[in-house]
């Protein structure tokens, strides 16, 4: 090497000397992903339509028939089998008894005029007082206004049923979640054991819980509550454990130095200091419970969900919007009350309150409680206070008005909505669905295995191949590919929105303050609600489900991207600006690359949200696995196929979640370089080179 430099120095014309500069080569990860794409396209064009494993709608596999036989066996042996006699039936009876306490108190009793134990006036007063006790006066007024509005909509009883099931599910979730969360917070071993279980529970779309629970516990409120507990407990467990683990180490050491035992430290230090985080977990669990209770209408859970399901099945947009509005208002009310309780639990908030203000609050609570007792007694003795007056019901006016508006839009905006729907369907959805459903299954195996190996190595590849093999065995490969195509198309749209709005919010604090409350409100709404407005615009099609999935998943992706962009070091951004970079260069060369993990996490969460919504979209004609699940609820002859579809959704969700998680947290690839000659005029000075 030194001889070469000497030769260069002795060259009279240094500008003519050949030198070498590095040429960037593709990383192994990029090469594998490009190879996967090439294999997919080649397999599609060369072997299109072969090996697609398509199963016609009316046909069943041997596995599906076996599941049908198992369903029949369970029905005939339920009364004699010891497992049902001594485990499942007592559990169902216990849950049913707890649910009946709340439903008979707030919704309807089983006797006489079916009036509740506490009429509408007493319910409004009692729940408003509880909201004031755990939160503040504003959320108390909001609670009263929301429940009165339920009565004005003509849906007070349905709303009371939904609220009662949510309260039952949240209480049982706390009974299970708080002890597990505390144990996970103080024991690393228990945390490692339950974390994969919680991951699994949170990956699954809500539909998946319903069929097996209906098989074991029959349809009805008990099954709905048990499904809701399974869905709502994970956030409570996670946030409780996080709060316990988040206690500073020096604080724990100071407590230990005073000679406190483990239990004393837990109850006098860790739980009190983690109270705000625990209440945040209750907030998340409550919102999950409301979402699940509404969807559990498919297994005969009473309440607003049943109204929405019947309206969607009959394409009655007016009734669906009226009931959907009630669900939205209940979600907002529950979110605001639990959020206010979380704020009240802050140590800083408690310190700011003086003794006088605390004493005054106690006096006000006592005086208003006396008023609540009067209202409760009045609602138990006077008919107009027990049953919401029917002459104040303007629900039919809302229903007819929305129906008329929907008809007007479908008539006058038909050209616009139809053109938009067909453009997206023909340009994106049909080609991608064809690519997924008409490519041989073994090509899809190879493509996803290469992608898994590129992101996560052999372990992830083995997991992905296992999930794909299970999907083939379940006999619903074709429907799984239909669902996969819709999910991926919607996820791409979600990521475009996530990047555009996330970058804008991350770079502008004013825009972030403006949009974040809207996104927070969007995340509180149950999945059912998103189907309703788009049903009126686009009719019952798979496009409706995809658009609803995009709107449902976009808030999570946008917030994650906004947090990632705003988390980029301001020093790095200032250095890029001072070096002359344009805003576009700062975004594409600095902020997005440094927010790569947030980008991957946004894709992961967006994809899981979209999958859940696309499956629910079977109620408005989305087809695929969601249709199989719903058909399994309706027809006993298709029960086995519905169960297999639920399991297929599980494996598809695990597969997509693990690949996107690996992509989000993978280390950046290091490209290799190869020395190449460069033009002579690119080196002004040989020694500098």
Short mmCIF file of N, CA and C in Angstrom, two decimals, residues 263-410:
data_model
loop_
_atom_site.label_atom_id
_atom_site.label_comp_id
_atom_site.label_asym_id
_atom_site.label_seq_id
_atom_site.Cartn_x
_atom_site.Cartn_y
_atom_site.Cartn_z
N UNK A 263 -44.50 -7.65 52.52
CA UNK A 263 -45.91 -7.26 52.46
C UNK A 263 -46.10 -5.81 52.90
N UNK A 264 -45.38 -5.39 53.93
CA UNK A 264 -45.49 -3.99 54.36
C UNK A 264 -45.03 -3.04 53.26
N UNK A 265 -43.92 -3.39 52.62
CA UNK A 265 -43.43 -2.53 51.53
C UNK A 265 -44.44 -2.48 50.39
N UNK A 266 -45.08 -3.62 50.11
CA UNK A 266 -46.04 -3.67 49.01
C UNK A 266 -47.25 -2.78 49.28
N UNK A 267 -47.81 -2.88 50.49
CA UNK A 267 -49.07 -2.18 50.78
C UNK A 267 -48.87 -0.74 51.25
N UNK A 268 -47.69 -0.44 51.78
CA UNK A 268 -47.47 0.92 52.26
C UNK A 268 -46.66 1.78 51.30
N UNK A 269 -45.98 1.15 50.33
CA UNK A 269 -45.12 1.93 49.43
C UNK A 269 -45.47 1.69 47.97
N UNK A 270 -45.34 0.43 47.53
CA UNK A 270 -45.42 0.17 46.09
C UNK A 270 -46.81 0.41 45.53
N UNK A 271 -47.85 -0.16 46.15
CA UNK A 271 -49.20 0.03 45.61
C UNK A 271 -49.65 1.49 45.71
N UNK A 272 -49.43 2.18 46.85
CA UNK A 272 -49.81 3.60 46.87
C UNK A 272 -49.09 4.44 45.82
N UNK A 273 -47.78 4.19 45.60
CA UNK A 273 -47.05 4.98 44.61
C UNK A 273 -47.43 4.61 43.18
N UNK A 274 -47.94 3.38 42.99
CA UNK A 274 -48.34 2.95 41.65
C UNK A 274 -49.82 3.18 41.39
N UNK A 275 -50.50 3.90 42.29
CA UNK A 275 -51.96 4.02 42.20
C UNK A 275 -52.39 4.66 40.88
N UNK A 276 -51.70 5.71 40.45
CA UNK A 276 -52.11 6.38 39.21
C UNK A 276 -51.97 5.44 38.02
N UNK A 277 -50.87 4.69 37.95
CA UNK A 277 -50.69 3.77 36.83
C UNK A 277 -51.73 2.66 36.86
N UNK A 278 -52.09 2.20 38.06
CA UNK A 278 -53.12 1.16 38.18
C UNK A 278 -54.47 1.70 37.69
N UNK A 279 -54.77 2.94 38.04
CA UNK A 279 -56.04 3.53 37.57
C UNK A 279 -56.03 3.71 36.05
N UNK A 280 -54.86 4.02 35.48
CA UNK A 280 -54.76 4.07 34.02
C UNK A 280 -55.05 2.70 33.42
N UNK A 281 -54.58 1.63 34.08
CA UNK A 281 -54.91 0.28 33.62
C UNK A 281 -56.40 0.01 33.68
N UNK A 282 -57.05 0.49 34.73
CA UNK A 282 -58.50 0.34 34.82
C UNK A 282 -59.19 1.09 33.68
N UNK A 283 -58.66 2.26 33.33
CA UNK A 283 -59.20 3.01 32.19
C UNK A 283 -59.12 2.19 30.91
N UNK A 284 -57.94 1.63 30.63
CA UNK A 284 -57.77 0.85 29.40
C UNK A 284 -58.62 -0.41 29.43
N UNK A 285 -58.70 -1.05 30.60
CA UNK A 285 -59.54 -2.24 30.71
C UNK A 285 -61.01 -1.94 30.52
N UNK A 286 -61.45 -0.80 31.02
CA UNK A 286 -62.86 -0.41 30.86
C UNK A 286 -63.20 -0.17 29.40
N UNK A 287 -62.32 0.51 28.67
CA UNK A 287 -62.59 0.75 27.26
C UNK A 287 -62.58 -0.55 26.46
N UNK A 288 -61.66 -1.45 26.80
CA UNK A 288 -61.65 -2.77 26.13
C UNK A 288 -62.92 -3.54 26.46
N UNK A 289 -63.40 -3.43 27.69
CA UNK A 289 -64.62 -4.14 28.08
C UNK A 289 -65.82 -3.63 27.29
N UNK A 290 -65.93 -2.33 27.12
CA UNK A 290 -67.05 -1.78 26.35
C UNK A 290 -67.01 -2.28 24.91
N UNK A 291 -65.81 -2.28 24.32
CA UNK A 291 -65.67 -2.75 22.94
C UNK A 291 -66.10 -4.20 22.82
N UNK A 292 -65.69 -5.03 23.77
CA UNK A 292 -66.01 -6.46 23.70
C UNK A 292 -67.47 -6.73 23.98
N UNK A 293 -68.06 -6.02 24.92
CA UNK A 293 -69.47 -6.24 25.26
C UNK A 293 -70.37 -5.96 24.07
N UNK A 294 -70.05 -4.93 23.30
CA UNK A 294 -70.88 -4.63 22.13
C UNK A 294 -70.76 -5.72 21.07
N UNK A 295 -69.56 -6.22 20.84
CA UNK A 295 -69.38 -7.28 19.85
C UNK A 295 -69.96 -8.60 20.35
N UNK A 296 -69.98 -8.80 21.66
CA UNK A 296 -70.54 -10.03 22.23
C UNK A 296 -72.04 -10.14 22.00
N UNK A 297 -72.66 -9.15 21.38
CA UNK A 297 -74.06 -9.28 20.98
C UNK A 297 -74.25 -10.47 20.04
N UNK A 298 -73.19 -10.88 19.35
CA UNK A 298 -73.27 -12.04 18.46
C UNK A 298 -73.54 -13.33 19.23
N UNK A 299 -73.24 -13.36 20.53
CA UNK A 299 -73.57 -14.53 21.34
C UNK A 299 -74.65 -14.16 22.37
N UNK A 300 -75.57 -13.29 21.93
CA UNK A 300 -76.79 -12.95 22.67
C UNK A 300 -76.54 -12.12 23.92
N UNK A 301 -75.49 -11.33 23.95
CA UNK A 301 -75.31 -10.38 25.05
C UNK A 301 -76.31 -9.24 24.85
N UNK A 302 -77.11 -8.92 25.85
CA UNK A 302 -78.11 -7.86 25.68
C UNK A 302 -77.46 -6.48 25.68
N UNK A 303 -78.20 -5.51 25.14
CA UNK A 303 -77.70 -4.14 25.19
C UNK A 303 -77.63 -3.48 23.83
N UNK A 304 -76.84 -2.44 23.75
CA UNK A 304 -76.73 -1.65 22.53
C UNK A 304 -76.13 -2.44 21.38
N UNK A 305 -75.25 -3.37 21.69
CA UNK A 305 -74.63 -4.17 20.64
C UNK A 305 -75.64 -4.95 19.83
N UNK A 306 -76.66 -5.49 20.48
CA UNK A 306 -77.69 -6.22 19.75
C UNK A 306 -78.45 -5.32 18.80
N UNK A 307 -78.70 -4.09 19.22
CA UNK A 307 -79.39 -3.14 18.33
C UNK A 307 -78.54 -2.89 17.09
N UNK A 308 -77.23 -2.70 17.28
CA UNK A 308 -76.35 -2.43 16.14
C UNK A 308 -76.27 -3.65 15.22
N UNK A 309 -76.14 -4.85 15.79
CA UNK A 309 -76.02 -6.06 14.98
C UNK A 309 -77.28 -6.26 14.13
N UNK A 310 -78.44 -6.13 14.74
CA UNK A 310 -79.68 -6.28 13.98
C UNK A 310 -79.78 -5.24 12.88
N UNK A 311 -79.37 -4.02 13.19
CA UNK A 311 -79.44 -2.95 12.18
C UNK A 311 -78.47 -3.21 11.04
N UNK A 312 -77.26 -3.69 11.35
CA UNK A 312 -76.30 -3.98 10.30
C UNK A 312 -76.76 -5.13 9.42
N UNK A 313 -77.36 -6.14 10.04
CA UNK A 313 -77.83 -7.29 9.27
C UNK A 313 -78.97 -6.92 8.34
N UNK A 314 -79.79 -5.95 8.74
CA UNK A 314 -80.89 -5.51 7.88
C UNK A 314 -80.56 -4.25 7.09
N UNK A 315 -79.29 -3.79 7.19
CA UNK A 315 -78.83 -2.57 6.51
C UNK A 315 -79.68 -1.36 6.88
N UNK A 316 -80.12 -1.31 8.14
CA UNK A 316 -80.91 -0.18 8.66
C UNK A 316 -79.93 0.85 9.23
N UNK A 317 -79.50 1.77 8.40
CA UNK A 317 -78.47 2.73 8.78
C UNK A 317 -78.95 3.65 9.90
N UNK A 318 -80.22 4.08 9.85
CA UNK A 318 -80.73 5.00 10.86
C UNK A 318 -80.68 4.42 12.26
N UNK A 319 -81.17 3.19 12.42
CA UNK A 319 -81.13 2.53 13.73
C UNK A 319 -79.70 2.29 14.18
N UNK A 320 -78.84 1.89 13.25
CA UNK A 320 -77.43 1.64 13.59
C UNK A 320 -76.75 2.91 14.08
N UNK A 321 -77.03 4.03 13.43
CA UNK A 321 -76.41 5.30 13.84
C UNK A 321 -76.93 5.72 15.21
N UNK A 322 -78.23 5.56 15.44
CA UNK A 322 -78.80 5.95 16.74
C UNK A 322 -78.16 5.15 17.87
N UNK A 323 -78.06 3.83 17.70
CA UNK A 323 -77.43 3.00 18.73
C UNK A 323 -75.92 3.23 18.78
N UNK A 324 -75.30 3.43 17.62
CA UNK A 324 -73.87 3.71 17.61
C UNK A 324 -73.52 4.99 18.32
N UNK A 325 -74.39 6.00 18.21
CA UNK A 325 -74.17 7.25 18.93
C UNK A 325 -74.20 7.01 20.44
N UNK A 326 -75.09 6.15 20.90
CA UNK A 326 -75.13 5.82 22.32
C UNK A 326 -73.83 5.15 22.77
N UNK A 327 -73.31 4.25 21.95
CA UNK A 327 -72.05 3.57 22.30
C UNK A 327 -70.91 4.58 22.37
N UNK A 328 -70.89 5.50 21.41
CA UNK A 328 -69.85 6.53 21.41
C UNK A 328 -69.92 7.36 22.68
N UNK A 329 -71.12 7.82 23.04
CA UNK A 329 -71.28 8.64 24.24
C UNK A 329 -70.89 7.88 25.50
N UNK A 330 -71.26 6.59 25.56
CA UNK A 330 -70.86 5.81 26.73
C UNK A 330 -69.35 5.65 26.79
N UNK A 331 -68.72 5.44 25.64
CA UNK A 331 -67.26 5.32 25.61
C UNK A 331 -66.59 6.61 26.09
N UNK A 332 -67.09 7.74 25.61
CA UNK A 332 -66.51 9.02 26.03
C UNK A 332 -66.71 9.24 27.52
N UNK A 333 -67.92 8.93 28.02
CA UNK A 333 -68.21 9.12 29.44
C UNK A 333 -67.32 8.24 30.31
N UNK A 334 -67.20 6.95 29.97
CA UNK A 334 -66.36 6.04 30.76
C UNK A 334 -64.89 6.47 30.71
N UNK A 335 -64.45 6.92 29.53
CA UNK A 335 -63.07 7.35 29.39
C UNK A 335 -62.79 8.58 30.24
N UNK A 336 -63.70 9.55 30.20
CA UNK A 336 -63.48 10.79 30.96
C UNK A 336 -63.53 10.54 32.47
N UNK A 337 -64.42 9.67 32.91
CA UNK A 337 -64.52 9.40 34.35
C UNK A 337 -63.27 8.70 34.85
N UNK A 338 -62.82 7.67 34.15
CA UNK A 338 -61.63 6.94 34.59
C UNK A 338 -60.37 7.79 34.43
N UNK A 339 -60.34 8.65 33.42
CA UNK A 339 -59.19 9.55 33.28
C UNK A 339 -59.15 10.55 34.42
N UNK A 340 -60.32 11.08 34.79
CA UNK A 340 -60.37 12.01 35.92
C UNK A 340 -59.95 11.31 37.21
N UNK A 341 -60.33 10.05 37.37
CA UNK A 341 -59.90 9.30 38.54
C UNK A 341 -58.39 9.11 38.54
N UNK A 342 -57.81 8.90 37.36
CA UNK A 342 -56.35 8.77 37.26
C UNK A 342 -55.66 10.07 37.63
N UNK A 343 -56.20 11.20 37.17
CA UNK A 343 -55.60 12.49 37.52
C UNK A 343 -55.71 12.76 39.03
N UNK A 344 -56.85 12.38 39.62
CA UNK A 344 -57.02 12.58 41.06
C UNK A 344 -56.05 11.73 41.86
N UNK A 345 -55.65 10.58 41.28
CA UNK A 345 -54.74 9.69 41.99
C UNK A 345 -53.29 10.16 41.96
N UNK A 346 -52.98 11.19 41.16
CA UNK A 346 -51.60 11.70 41.12
C UNK A 346 -51.19 12.24 42.49
N UNK A 347 -50.00 11.90 42.96
CA UNK A 347 -49.54 12.48 44.23
C UNK A 347 -49.47 14.00 44.21
N UNK A 348 -49.07 14.57 43.05
CA UNK A 348 -48.98 16.03 42.96
C UNK A 348 -50.36 16.67 43.11
N UNK A 349 -51.38 16.03 42.52
CA UNK A 349 -52.73 16.56 42.65
C UNK A 349 -53.21 16.51 44.09
N UNK A 350 -52.89 15.42 44.77
CA UNK A 350 -53.29 15.30 46.17
C UNK A 350 -52.60 16.32 47.05
N UNK A 351 -51.33 16.61 46.75
CA UNK A 351 -50.59 17.59 47.56
C UNK A 351 -51.12 19.00 47.36
N UNK A 352 -51.63 19.28 46.15
CA UNK A 352 -52.11 20.64 45.87
C UNK A 352 -53.39 20.97 46.61
N UNK A 353 -54.15 19.93 47.00
CA UNK A 353 -55.42 20.18 47.68
C UNK A 353 -55.16 20.52 49.14
N UNK A 354 -55.71 21.59 49.58
CA UNK A 354 -55.56 22.00 50.98
C UNK A 354 -56.54 21.23 51.85
N UNK A 355 -56.33 21.34 53.18
CA UNK A 355 -57.23 20.69 54.11
C UNK A 355 -58.64 21.25 54.00
N UNK A 356 -58.74 22.56 53.75
CA UNK A 356 -60.06 23.19 53.63
C UNK A 356 -60.81 22.65 52.42
N UNK A 357 -60.13 22.54 51.29
CA UNK A 357 -60.78 22.03 50.08
C UNK A 357 -61.19 20.58 50.24
N UNK A 358 -60.34 19.78 50.91
CA UNK A 358 -60.70 18.38 51.13
C UNK A 358 -61.92 18.28 52.05
N UNK A 359 -61.96 19.10 53.07
CA UNK A 359 -63.10 19.09 54.00
C UNK A 359 -64.38 19.54 53.29
N UNK A 360 -64.25 20.57 52.45
CA UNK A 360 -65.40 21.05 51.71
C UNK A 360 -65.92 19.98 50.75
N UNK A 361 -65.00 19.26 50.14
CA UNK A 361 -65.39 18.19 49.21
C UNK A 361 -66.16 17.09 49.94
N UNK A 362 -65.71 16.74 51.13
CA UNK A 362 -66.40 15.71 51.91
C UNK A 362 -67.82 16.18 52.26
N UNK A 363 -67.96 17.45 52.63
CA UNK A 363 -69.28 17.98 52.97
C UNK A 363 -70.20 17.93 51.75
N UNK A 364 -69.68 18.35 50.58
CA UNK A 364 -70.49 18.34 49.35
C UNK A 364 -70.88 16.91 48.99
N UNK A 365 -69.95 15.97 49.12
CA UNK A 365 -70.26 14.58 48.82
C UNK A 365 -71.35 14.05 49.75
N UNK A 366 -71.27 14.39 51.03
CA UNK A 366 -72.29 13.94 51.96
C UNK A 366 -73.66 14.52 51.65
N UNK A 367 -73.71 15.82 51.33
CA UNK A 367 -74.99 16.47 51.03
C UNK A 367 -75.60 15.91 49.75
N UNK A 368 -74.79 15.74 48.71
CA UNK A 368 -75.31 15.22 47.45
C UNK A 368 -75.71 13.75 47.57
N UNK A 369 -75.05 13.00 48.48
CA UNK A 369 -75.43 11.60 48.67
C UNK A 369 -76.83 11.51 49.25
N UNK A 370 -77.16 12.41 50.15
CA UNK A 370 -78.52 12.45 50.68
C UNK A 370 -79.52 12.70 49.55
N UNK A 371 -79.19 13.62 48.64
CA UNK A 371 -80.05 13.89 47.50
C UNK A 371 -80.19 12.65 46.61
N UNK A 372 -79.08 11.92 46.43
CA UNK A 372 -79.11 10.70 45.63
C UNK A 372 -80.05 9.68 46.25
N UNK A 373 -80.01 9.53 47.57
CA UNK A 373 -80.91 8.59 48.24
C UNK A 373 -82.37 8.96 48.00
N UNK A 374 -82.67 10.24 48.00
CA UNK A 374 -84.03 10.70 47.72
C UNK A 374 -84.43 10.32 46.29
N UNK A 375 -83.53 10.54 45.34
CA UNK A 375 -83.84 10.21 43.94
C UNK A 375 -84.02 8.71 43.76
N UNK A 376 -83.18 7.92 44.43
CA UNK A 376 -83.32 6.46 44.33
C UNK A 376 -84.67 6.01 44.88
N UNK A 377 -85.05 6.52 46.03
CA UNK A 377 -86.34 6.15 46.61
C UNK A 377 -87.49 6.59 45.72
N UNK A 378 -87.37 7.77 45.13
CA UNK A 378 -88.41 8.26 44.23
C UNK A 378 -88.53 7.35 43.01
N UNK A 379 -87.40 6.91 42.50
CA UNK A 379 -87.43 6.04 41.31
C UNK A 379 -87.98 4.65 41.63
N UNK A 380 -88.05 4.28 42.90
CA UNK A 380 -88.59 2.98 43.29
C UNK A 380 -90.09 3.04 43.61
N UNK A 381 -90.62 4.25 43.66
CA UNK A 381 -92.02 4.38 44.08
C UNK A 381 -92.90 5.07 43.05
N UNK A 382 -92.33 5.84 42.13
CA UNK A 382 -93.12 6.60 41.15
C UNK A 382 -92.78 6.08 39.76
N UNK A 383 -93.80 5.82 38.94
CA UNK A 383 -93.58 5.19 37.64
C UNK A 383 -92.76 6.07 36.71
N UNK A 384 -93.05 7.38 36.67
CA UNK A 384 -92.32 8.24 35.72
C UNK A 384 -90.84 8.34 36.08
N UNK A 385 -90.49 8.14 37.36
CA UNK A 385 -89.09 8.16 37.76
C UNK A 385 -88.44 6.79 37.61
N UNK A 386 -89.26 5.74 37.46
CA UNK A 386 -88.72 4.39 37.28
C UNK A 386 -88.49 4.07 35.81
N UNK A 387 -89.43 4.50 34.97
CA UNK A 387 -89.35 4.22 33.53
C UNK A 387 -89.28 5.54 32.79
N UNK A 388 -88.28 5.68 31.92
CA UNK A 388 -88.10 6.96 31.24
C UNK A 388 -89.34 7.29 30.42
N UNK A 389 -89.86 8.52 30.56
CA UNK A 389 -91.11 8.89 29.86
C UNK A 389 -91.00 8.69 28.35
N UNK A 390 -91.95 7.96 27.79
CA UNK A 390 -91.91 7.67 26.35
C UNK A 390 -92.23 8.90 25.51
N UNK A 391 -92.94 9.88 26.07
CA UNK A 391 -93.28 11.06 25.28
C UNK A 391 -92.06 11.97 25.07
N UNK A 392 -90.94 11.68 25.77
CA UNK A 392 -89.71 12.45 25.57
C UNK A 392 -88.73 11.74 24.64
N UNK A 393 -89.21 10.70 23.98
CA UNK A 393 -88.35 9.89 23.12
C UNK A 393 -88.30 10.49 21.71
N UNK A 394 -87.11 11.00 21.32
CA UNK A 394 -86.96 11.46 19.94
C UNK A 394 -86.00 10.57 19.17
N UNK A 395 -85.84 9.32 19.63
CA UNK A 395 -85.03 8.35 18.90
C UNK A 395 -85.55 8.08 17.50
N UNK A 396 -86.88 7.88 17.32
CA UNK A 396 -87.39 7.68 15.95
C UNK A 396 -87.07 8.84 15.02
N UNK A 397 -87.06 10.07 15.56
CA UNK A 397 -86.72 11.22 14.71
C UNK A 397 -85.26 11.13 14.25
N UNK A 398 -84.36 10.71 15.16
CA UNK A 398 -82.95 10.53 14.78
C UNK A 398 -82.83 9.45 13.72
N UNK A 399 -83.52 8.32 13.95
CA UNK A 399 -83.44 7.19 13.02
C UNK A 399 -83.93 7.58 11.63
N UNK A 400 -85.11 8.22 11.58
CA UNK A 400 -85.65 8.60 10.27
C UNK A 400 -84.81 9.67 9.60
N UNK A 401 -84.28 10.61 10.40
CA UNK A 401 -83.43 11.65 9.81
C UNK A 401 -82.15 11.09 9.22
N UNK A 402 -81.52 10.18 9.94
CA UNK A 402 -80.29 9.57 9.43
C UNK A 402 -80.58 8.71 8.21
N UNK A 403 -81.70 7.96 8.25
CA UNK A 403 -82.07 7.14 7.10
C UNK A 403 -82.30 8.00 5.86
N UNK A 404 -82.98 9.14 6.06
CA UNK A 404 -83.21 10.05 4.92
C UNK A 404 -81.90 10.62 4.40
N UNK A 405 -81.01 11.01 5.32
CA UNK A 405 -79.71 11.54 4.89
C UNK A 405 -78.90 10.48 4.16
N UNK A 406 -78.97 9.24 4.63
CA UNK A 406 -78.25 8.16 3.96
C UNK A 406 -78.80 7.93 2.56
N UNK A 407 -80.12 7.91 2.45
CA UNK A 407 -80.73 7.74 1.12
C UNK A 407 -80.35 8.88 0.20
N UNK A 408 -80.33 10.11 0.74
CA UNK A 408 -79.98 11.27 -0.08
C UNK A 408 -78.53 11.15 -0.58
N UNK A 409 -77.63 10.76 0.32
CA UNK A 409 -76.23 10.63 -0.07
C UNK A 409 -76.04 9.53 -1.11
N UNK A 410 -76.73 8.39 -0.90
CA UNK A 410 -76.58 7.32 -1.87
C UNK A 410 -77.18 7.68 -3.22
#
